[in-house]
Amino acid sequence: MTTVAAIAPSLFGTGFAARRVDGARMRTVGGVLDALAKAWDFPAHFGRNRDALDDCMRDLPTDLHTPEGAPSTGWLTIVENASQVLADEPDALEWFAESTDFWRDSYGDARFAVLLVDDDPAAIREQWARVGVSVTDPAEEI
């Protein structure tokens, strides 16, 4: 399930390899493709389309390490300024929401998460609710 919070203490120190992306640079599908490709260092042959994004996000490197230097046990993409994601192409938000679930499900027992961070979490809840996504605040789960 997609997560929204200003901070997520339950996710830190858990062995995730984490990458940050800026939602302000992800206002279009092209921006989403570019931001995730850069953050996760996609291979040179990345096709820069939705199918290629799915392939790369479901095949993230397994030899990554946490900031503390330990081998990672999962992947975390932190999307800052998340209310701006696909703001210029709002019809594509449903695709992006479905993709994040698809990527998570493809890892089976491995841990995968996308954390949406914004100064206005209510805006994110409303934005994602319009495409049928229930949003969880990890602060409420602690």
PDB file of C-alpha atoms in Angstrom, residues 9 20 24 47 62 64 94-95 98 108 115 120 122 129 131:
ATOM      1  CA  PRO A   9      10.669   6.289  11.625  1.00  0.00           C
ATOM      2  CA  ARG A  20      15.471  10.192  -2.985  1.00  0.00           C
ATOM      3  CA  ALA A  24       8.907  18.675  -8.626  1.00  0.00           C
ATOM      4  CA  GLY A  47      14.190   2.231 -23.058  1.00  0.00           C
ATOM      5  CA  THR A  62      20.755  -6.725  -5.015  1.00  0.00           C
ATOM      6  CA  LEU A  64      23.326  -2.320  -2.616  1.00  0.00           C
ATOM      7  CA  GLU A  94      -3.417   5.954 -11.799  1.00  0.00           C
ATOM      8  CA  TRP A  95      -0.743   4.255 -13.932  1.00  0.00           C
ATOM      9  CA  GLU A  98      -0.660   0.758 -10.059  1.00  0.00           C
ATOM     10  CA  GLY A 108       7.528 -11.330  -3.109  1.00  0.00           C
ATOM     11  CA  LEU A 115       7.396   6.807   0.594  1.00  0.00           C
ATOM     12  CA  ASP A 120       0.806  18.851   2.937  1.00  0.00           C
ATOM     13  CA  ALA A 122      -3.655  15.811   3.093  1.00  0.00           C
ATOM     14  CA  ALA A 129      -7.772   8.902  -3.454  1.00  0.00           C
ATOM     15  CA  VAL A 131      -7.283   7.282  -8.488  1.00  0.00           C
TER      16      VAL A 131
END
